[in-house]
PDB file of C-alpha atoms in Angstrom:
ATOM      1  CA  UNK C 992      91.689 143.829 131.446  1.00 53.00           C
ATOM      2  CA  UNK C 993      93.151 142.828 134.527  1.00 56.00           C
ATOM      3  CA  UNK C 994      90.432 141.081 135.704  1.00 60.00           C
ATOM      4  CA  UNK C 995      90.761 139.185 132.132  1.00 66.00           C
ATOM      5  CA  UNK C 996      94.250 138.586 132.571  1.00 74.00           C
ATOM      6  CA  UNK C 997      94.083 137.041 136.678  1.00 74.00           C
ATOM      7  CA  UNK C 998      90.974 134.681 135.131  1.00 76.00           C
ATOM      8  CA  UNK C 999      93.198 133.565 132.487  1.00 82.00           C
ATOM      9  CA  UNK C1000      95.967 132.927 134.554  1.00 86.00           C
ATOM     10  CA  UNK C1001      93.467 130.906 137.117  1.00 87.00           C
ATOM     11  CA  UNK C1002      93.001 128.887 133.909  1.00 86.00           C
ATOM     12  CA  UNK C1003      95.933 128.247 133.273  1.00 88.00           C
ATOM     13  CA  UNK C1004      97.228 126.777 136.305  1.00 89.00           C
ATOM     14  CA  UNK C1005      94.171 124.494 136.681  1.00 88.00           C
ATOM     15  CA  UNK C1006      94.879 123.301 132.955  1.00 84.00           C
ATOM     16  CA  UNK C1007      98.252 122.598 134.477  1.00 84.00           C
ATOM     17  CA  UNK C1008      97.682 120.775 136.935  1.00 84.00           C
ATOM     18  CA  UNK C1009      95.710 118.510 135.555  1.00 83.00           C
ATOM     19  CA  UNK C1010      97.644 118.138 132.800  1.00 78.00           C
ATOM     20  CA  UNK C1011     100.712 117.143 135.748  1.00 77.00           C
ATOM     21  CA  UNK C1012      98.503 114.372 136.779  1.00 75.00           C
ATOM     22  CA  UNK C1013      98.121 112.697 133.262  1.00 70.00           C
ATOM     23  CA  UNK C1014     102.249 112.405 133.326  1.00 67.00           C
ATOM     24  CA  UNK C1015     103.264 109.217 134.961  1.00 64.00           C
ATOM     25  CA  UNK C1016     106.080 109.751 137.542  1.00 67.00           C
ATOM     26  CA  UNK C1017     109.383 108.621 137.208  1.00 62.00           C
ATOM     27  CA  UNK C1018     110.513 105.905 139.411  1.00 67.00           C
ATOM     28  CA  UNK C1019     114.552 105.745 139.796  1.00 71.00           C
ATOM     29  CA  UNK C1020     114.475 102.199 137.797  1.00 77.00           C
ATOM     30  CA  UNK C1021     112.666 103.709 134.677  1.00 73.00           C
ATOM     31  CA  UNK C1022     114.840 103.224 131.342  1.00 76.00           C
ATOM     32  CA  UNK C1023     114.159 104.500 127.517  1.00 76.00           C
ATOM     33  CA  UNK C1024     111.067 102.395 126.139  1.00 75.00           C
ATOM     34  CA  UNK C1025     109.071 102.265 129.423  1.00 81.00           C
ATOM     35  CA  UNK C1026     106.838 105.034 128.470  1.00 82.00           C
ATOM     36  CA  UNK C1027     106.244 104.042 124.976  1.00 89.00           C
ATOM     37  CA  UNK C1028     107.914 102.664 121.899  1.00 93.00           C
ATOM     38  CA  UNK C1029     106.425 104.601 118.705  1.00 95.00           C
ATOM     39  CA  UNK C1030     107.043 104.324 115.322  1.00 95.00           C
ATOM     40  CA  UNK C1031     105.989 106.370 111.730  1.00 96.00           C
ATOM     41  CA  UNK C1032     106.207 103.900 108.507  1.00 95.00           C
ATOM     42  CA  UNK C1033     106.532 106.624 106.299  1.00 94.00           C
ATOM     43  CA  UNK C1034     109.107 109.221 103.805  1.00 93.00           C
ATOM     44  CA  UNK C1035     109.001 108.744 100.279  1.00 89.00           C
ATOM     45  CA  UNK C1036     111.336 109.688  98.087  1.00 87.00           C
ATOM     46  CA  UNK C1037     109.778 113.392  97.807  1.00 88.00           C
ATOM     47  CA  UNK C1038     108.253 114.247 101.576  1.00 90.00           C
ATOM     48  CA  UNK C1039     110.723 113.910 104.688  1.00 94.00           C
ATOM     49  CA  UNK C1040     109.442 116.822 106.953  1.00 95.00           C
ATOM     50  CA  UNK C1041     105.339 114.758 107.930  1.00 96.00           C
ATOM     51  CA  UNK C1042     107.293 111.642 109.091  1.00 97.00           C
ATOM     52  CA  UNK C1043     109.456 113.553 111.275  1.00 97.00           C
ATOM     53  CA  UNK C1044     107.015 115.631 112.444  1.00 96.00           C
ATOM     54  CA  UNK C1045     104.724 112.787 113.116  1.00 97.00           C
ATOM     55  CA  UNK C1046     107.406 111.112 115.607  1.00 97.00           C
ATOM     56  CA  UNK C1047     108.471 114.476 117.241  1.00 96.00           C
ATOM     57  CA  UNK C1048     104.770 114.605 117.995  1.00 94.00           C
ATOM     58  CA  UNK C1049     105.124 111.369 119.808  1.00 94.00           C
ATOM     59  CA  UNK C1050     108.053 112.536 121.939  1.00 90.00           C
ATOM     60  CA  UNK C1051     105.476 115.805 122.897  1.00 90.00           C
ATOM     61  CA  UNK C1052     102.932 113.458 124.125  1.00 88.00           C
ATOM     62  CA  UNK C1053     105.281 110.985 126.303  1.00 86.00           C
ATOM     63  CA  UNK C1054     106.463 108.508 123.832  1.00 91.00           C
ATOM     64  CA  UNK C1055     110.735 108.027 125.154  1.00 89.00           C
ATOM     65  CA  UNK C1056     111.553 106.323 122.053  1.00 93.00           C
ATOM     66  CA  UNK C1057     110.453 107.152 118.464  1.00 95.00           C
ATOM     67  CA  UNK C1058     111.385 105.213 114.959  1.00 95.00           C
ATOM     68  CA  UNK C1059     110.909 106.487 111.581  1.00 95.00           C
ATOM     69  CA  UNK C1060     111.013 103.697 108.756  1.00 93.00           C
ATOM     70  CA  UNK C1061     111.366 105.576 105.712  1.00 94.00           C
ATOM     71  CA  UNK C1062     112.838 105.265 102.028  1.00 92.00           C
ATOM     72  CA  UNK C1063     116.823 105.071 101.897  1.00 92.00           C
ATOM     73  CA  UNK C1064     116.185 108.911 100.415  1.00 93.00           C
ATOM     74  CA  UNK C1065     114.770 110.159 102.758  1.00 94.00           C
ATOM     75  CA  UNK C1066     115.775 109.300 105.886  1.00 95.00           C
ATOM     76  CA  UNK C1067     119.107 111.077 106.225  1.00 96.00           C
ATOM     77  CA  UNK C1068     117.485 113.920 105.686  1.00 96.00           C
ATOM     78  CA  UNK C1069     114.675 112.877 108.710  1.00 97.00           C
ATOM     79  CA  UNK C1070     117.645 112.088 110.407  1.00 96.00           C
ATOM     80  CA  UNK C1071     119.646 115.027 110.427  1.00 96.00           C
ATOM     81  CA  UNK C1072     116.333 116.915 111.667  1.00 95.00           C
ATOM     82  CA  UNK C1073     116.587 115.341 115.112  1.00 94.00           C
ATOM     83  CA  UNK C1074     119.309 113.056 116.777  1.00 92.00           C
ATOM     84  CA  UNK C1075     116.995 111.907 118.952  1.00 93.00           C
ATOM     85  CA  UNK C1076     114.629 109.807 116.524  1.00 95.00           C
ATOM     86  CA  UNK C1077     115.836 106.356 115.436  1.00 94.00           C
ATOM     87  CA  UNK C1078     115.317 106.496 111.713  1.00 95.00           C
ATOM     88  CA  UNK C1079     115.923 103.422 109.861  1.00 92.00           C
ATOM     89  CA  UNK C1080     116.408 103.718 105.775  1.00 92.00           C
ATOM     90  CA  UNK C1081     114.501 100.237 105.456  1.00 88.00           C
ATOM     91  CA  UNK C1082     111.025 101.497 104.709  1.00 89.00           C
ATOM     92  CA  UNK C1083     110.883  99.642 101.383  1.00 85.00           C
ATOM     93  CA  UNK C1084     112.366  96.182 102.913  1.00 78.00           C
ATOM     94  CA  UNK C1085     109.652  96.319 104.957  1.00 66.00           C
ATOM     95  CA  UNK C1086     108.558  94.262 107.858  1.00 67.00           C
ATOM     96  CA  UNK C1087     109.997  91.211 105.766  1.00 56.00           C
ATOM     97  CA  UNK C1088     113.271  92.446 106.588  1.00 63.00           C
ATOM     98  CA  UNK C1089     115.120  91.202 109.767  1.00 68.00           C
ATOM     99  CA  UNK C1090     115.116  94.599 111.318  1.00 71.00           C
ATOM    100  CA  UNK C1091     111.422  94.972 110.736  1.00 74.00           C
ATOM    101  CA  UNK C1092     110.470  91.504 112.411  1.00 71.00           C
ATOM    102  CA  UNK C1093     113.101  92.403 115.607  1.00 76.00           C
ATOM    103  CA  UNK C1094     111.305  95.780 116.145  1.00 83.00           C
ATOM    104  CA  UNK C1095     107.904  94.529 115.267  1.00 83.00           C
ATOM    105  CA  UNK C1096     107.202  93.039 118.990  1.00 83.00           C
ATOM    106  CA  UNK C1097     108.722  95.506 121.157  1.00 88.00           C
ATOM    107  CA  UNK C1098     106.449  99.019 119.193  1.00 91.00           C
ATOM    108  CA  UNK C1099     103.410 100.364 121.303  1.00 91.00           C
ATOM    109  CA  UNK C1100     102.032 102.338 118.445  1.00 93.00           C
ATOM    110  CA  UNK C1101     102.369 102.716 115.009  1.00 95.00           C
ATOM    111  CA  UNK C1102     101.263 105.705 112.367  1.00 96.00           C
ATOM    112  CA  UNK C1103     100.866 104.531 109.339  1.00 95.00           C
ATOM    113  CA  UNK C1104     101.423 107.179 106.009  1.00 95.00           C
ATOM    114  CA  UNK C1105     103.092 110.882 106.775  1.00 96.00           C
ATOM    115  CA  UNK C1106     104.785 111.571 103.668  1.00 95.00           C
ATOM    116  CA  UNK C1107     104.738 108.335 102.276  1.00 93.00           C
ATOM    117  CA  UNK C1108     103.640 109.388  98.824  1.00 91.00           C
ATOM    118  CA  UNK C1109     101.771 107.901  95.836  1.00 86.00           C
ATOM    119  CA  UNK C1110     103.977 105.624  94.292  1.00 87.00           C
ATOM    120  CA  UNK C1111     102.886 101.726  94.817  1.00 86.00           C
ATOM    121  CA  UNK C1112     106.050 100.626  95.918  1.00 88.00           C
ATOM    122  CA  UNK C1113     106.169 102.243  99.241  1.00 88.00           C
ATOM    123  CA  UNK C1114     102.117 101.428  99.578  1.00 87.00           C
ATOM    124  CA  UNK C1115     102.749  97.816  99.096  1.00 86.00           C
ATOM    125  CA  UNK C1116     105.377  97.886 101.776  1.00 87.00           C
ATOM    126  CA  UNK C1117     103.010  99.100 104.266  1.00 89.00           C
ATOM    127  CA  UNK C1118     101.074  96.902 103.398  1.00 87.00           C
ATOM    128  CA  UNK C1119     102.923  94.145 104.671  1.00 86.00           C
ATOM    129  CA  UNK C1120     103.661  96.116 107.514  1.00 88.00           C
ATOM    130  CA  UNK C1121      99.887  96.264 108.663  1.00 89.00           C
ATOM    131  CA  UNK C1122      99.386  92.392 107.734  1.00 86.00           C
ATOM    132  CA  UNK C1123     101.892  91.875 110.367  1.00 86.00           C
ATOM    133  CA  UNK C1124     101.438  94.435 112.566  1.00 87.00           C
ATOM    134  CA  UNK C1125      97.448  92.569 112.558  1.00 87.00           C
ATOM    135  CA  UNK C1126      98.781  88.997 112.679  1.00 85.00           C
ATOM    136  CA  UNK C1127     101.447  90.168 115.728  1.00 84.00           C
ATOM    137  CA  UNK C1128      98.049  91.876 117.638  1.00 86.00           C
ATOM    138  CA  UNK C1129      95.719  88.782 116.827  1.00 84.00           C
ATOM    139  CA  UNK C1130      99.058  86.628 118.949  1.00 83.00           C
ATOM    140  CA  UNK C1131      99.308  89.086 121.775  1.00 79.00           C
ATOM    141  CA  UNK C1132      98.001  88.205 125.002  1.00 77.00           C
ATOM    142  CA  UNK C1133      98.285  91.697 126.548  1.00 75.00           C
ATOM    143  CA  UNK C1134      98.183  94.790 124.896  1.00 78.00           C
ATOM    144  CA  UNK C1135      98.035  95.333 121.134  1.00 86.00           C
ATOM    145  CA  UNK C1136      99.805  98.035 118.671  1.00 89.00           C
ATOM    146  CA  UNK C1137      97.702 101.202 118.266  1.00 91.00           C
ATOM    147  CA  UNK C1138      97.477 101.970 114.610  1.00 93.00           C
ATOM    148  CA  UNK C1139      97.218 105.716 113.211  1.00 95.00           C
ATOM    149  CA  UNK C1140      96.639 105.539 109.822  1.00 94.00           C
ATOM    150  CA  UNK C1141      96.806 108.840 108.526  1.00 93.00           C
ATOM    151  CA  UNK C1142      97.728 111.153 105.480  1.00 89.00           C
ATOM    152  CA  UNK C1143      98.952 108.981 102.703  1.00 92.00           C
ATOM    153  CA  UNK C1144      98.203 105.729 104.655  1.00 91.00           C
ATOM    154  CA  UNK C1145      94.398 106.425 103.915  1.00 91.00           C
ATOM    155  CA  UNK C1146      95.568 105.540  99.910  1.00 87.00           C
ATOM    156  CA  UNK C1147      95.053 102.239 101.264  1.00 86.00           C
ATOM    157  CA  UNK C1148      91.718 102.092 102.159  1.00 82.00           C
ATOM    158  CA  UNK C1149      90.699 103.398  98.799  1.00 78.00           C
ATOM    159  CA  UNK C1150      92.907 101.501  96.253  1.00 64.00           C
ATOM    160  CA  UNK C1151      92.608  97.653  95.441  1.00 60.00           C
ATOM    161  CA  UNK C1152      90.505  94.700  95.817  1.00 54.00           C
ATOM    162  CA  UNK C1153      91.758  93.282  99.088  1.00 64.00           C
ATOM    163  CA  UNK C1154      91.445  95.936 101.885  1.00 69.00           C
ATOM    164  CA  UNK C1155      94.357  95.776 104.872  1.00 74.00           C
ATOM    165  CA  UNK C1156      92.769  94.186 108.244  1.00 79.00           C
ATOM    166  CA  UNK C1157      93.343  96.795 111.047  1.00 82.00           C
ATOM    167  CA  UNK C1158      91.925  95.344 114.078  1.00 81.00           C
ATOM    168  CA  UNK C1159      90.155  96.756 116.983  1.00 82.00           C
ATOM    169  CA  UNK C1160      93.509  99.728 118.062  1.00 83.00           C
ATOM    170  CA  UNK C1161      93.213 101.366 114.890  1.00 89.00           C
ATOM    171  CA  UNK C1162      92.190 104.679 114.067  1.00 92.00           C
ATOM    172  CA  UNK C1163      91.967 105.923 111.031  1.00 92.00           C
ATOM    173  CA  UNK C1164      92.750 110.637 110.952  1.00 94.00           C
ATOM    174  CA  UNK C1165      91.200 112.079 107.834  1.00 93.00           C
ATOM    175  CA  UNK C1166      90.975 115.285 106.714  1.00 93.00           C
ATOM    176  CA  UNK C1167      87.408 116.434 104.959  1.00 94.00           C
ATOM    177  CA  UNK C1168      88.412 115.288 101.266  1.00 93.00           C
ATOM    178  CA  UNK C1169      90.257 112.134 102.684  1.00 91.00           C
ATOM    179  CA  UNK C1170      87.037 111.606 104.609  1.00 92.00           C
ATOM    180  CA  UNK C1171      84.538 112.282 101.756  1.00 92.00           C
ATOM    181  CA  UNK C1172      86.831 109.978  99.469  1.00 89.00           C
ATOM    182  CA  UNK C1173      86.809 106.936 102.139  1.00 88.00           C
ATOM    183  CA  UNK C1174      83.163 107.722 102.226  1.00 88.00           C
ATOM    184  CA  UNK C1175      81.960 107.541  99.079  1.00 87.00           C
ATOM    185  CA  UNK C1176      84.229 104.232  98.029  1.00 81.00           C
ATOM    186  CA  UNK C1177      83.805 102.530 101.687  1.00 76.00           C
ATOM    187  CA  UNK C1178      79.710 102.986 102.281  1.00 77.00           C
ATOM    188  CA  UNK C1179      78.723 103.418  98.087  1.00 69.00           C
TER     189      UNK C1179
END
């Protein structure tokens, strides 16, 4: 067992260290937003704990600022889970809305669906939000928004006529149904 144990903890610090030299150092000039600028376009009116979740995840990985659009219900509940996420009630104004086009340029990634729900209202304002989020990427000259499009999100590659244009940074996370669903519409 100790032999077990002394491997294990050999593991663990090579793990480590390589893990320390994935983390960019900190330079004294460094502010908020250097690392990366994330955001979640999600929270329905019924599911406030994937959205939240989905941005705290962000923060694990090295994102220094994280945004949550979500519904007007549901984001002082998001809220009051962490002080440290900037959750905007303006899900359903969408990228339309004034806020929406100030943040749009300045995001690094975006995941698209935790807890957005089923209801078409909150779909169609994602929607907009990937048209633009597409046309902003097509106008870049550097580097482009990585899309997630996860959970709920995938509703959108499944429902309607005209699918959204996602560009070359997206990636699309489902689970086995979700997969065997996009499947079977996407390459029938």
């Amino acid at each position: 067992r100790k032999e077990s144990s002394a491997a294990s903890d050999v593991y663990k610090r090579q793990m480590l260290r390589r893990a320390a030299g994935l983390i960019p150092a900190l330079g004294g000039i460094a502010k908020k937003g250097d690392s990366a600028r994330t955001a979640v376009l999600g929270g329905g009116d019924i599911y406030c704990g994937a959205p939240y979740y989905a941005a705290e995840a962000a923060f694990r990985v090295g994102a220094d600022l994280s945004h949550v659009w979500a519904s007007e219900s549901a984001a002082p509940i998001i809220r009051a889970y962490s002080p440290a996420l900037c959750v905007h009630p303006t899900l359903l104004g969408g990228v339309a809305g004034a806020e929406g086009r100030a943040w749009l340029h300045a995001l690094d990634a975006v995941c698209v669906g935790p807890g957005l729900g089923r209801q078409e209202e909150p779909l169609d304002a994602v929607r907009g939000w990937l048209a633009a989020i597409y046309e902003a990427n097509k106008a870049r000259d550097g580097a482009q928004v990585a899309l997630v499009v996860d959970a709920d999100g995938l509703r959108l590659m499944l429902h309607g006529e005209e699918q959204p244009s996602l560009g070359q940074w997206a990636v699309l996370t489902p689970n086995h149904r979700e997969f065997r669903r996009l499947a079977k519409e996407r390459l029938a």
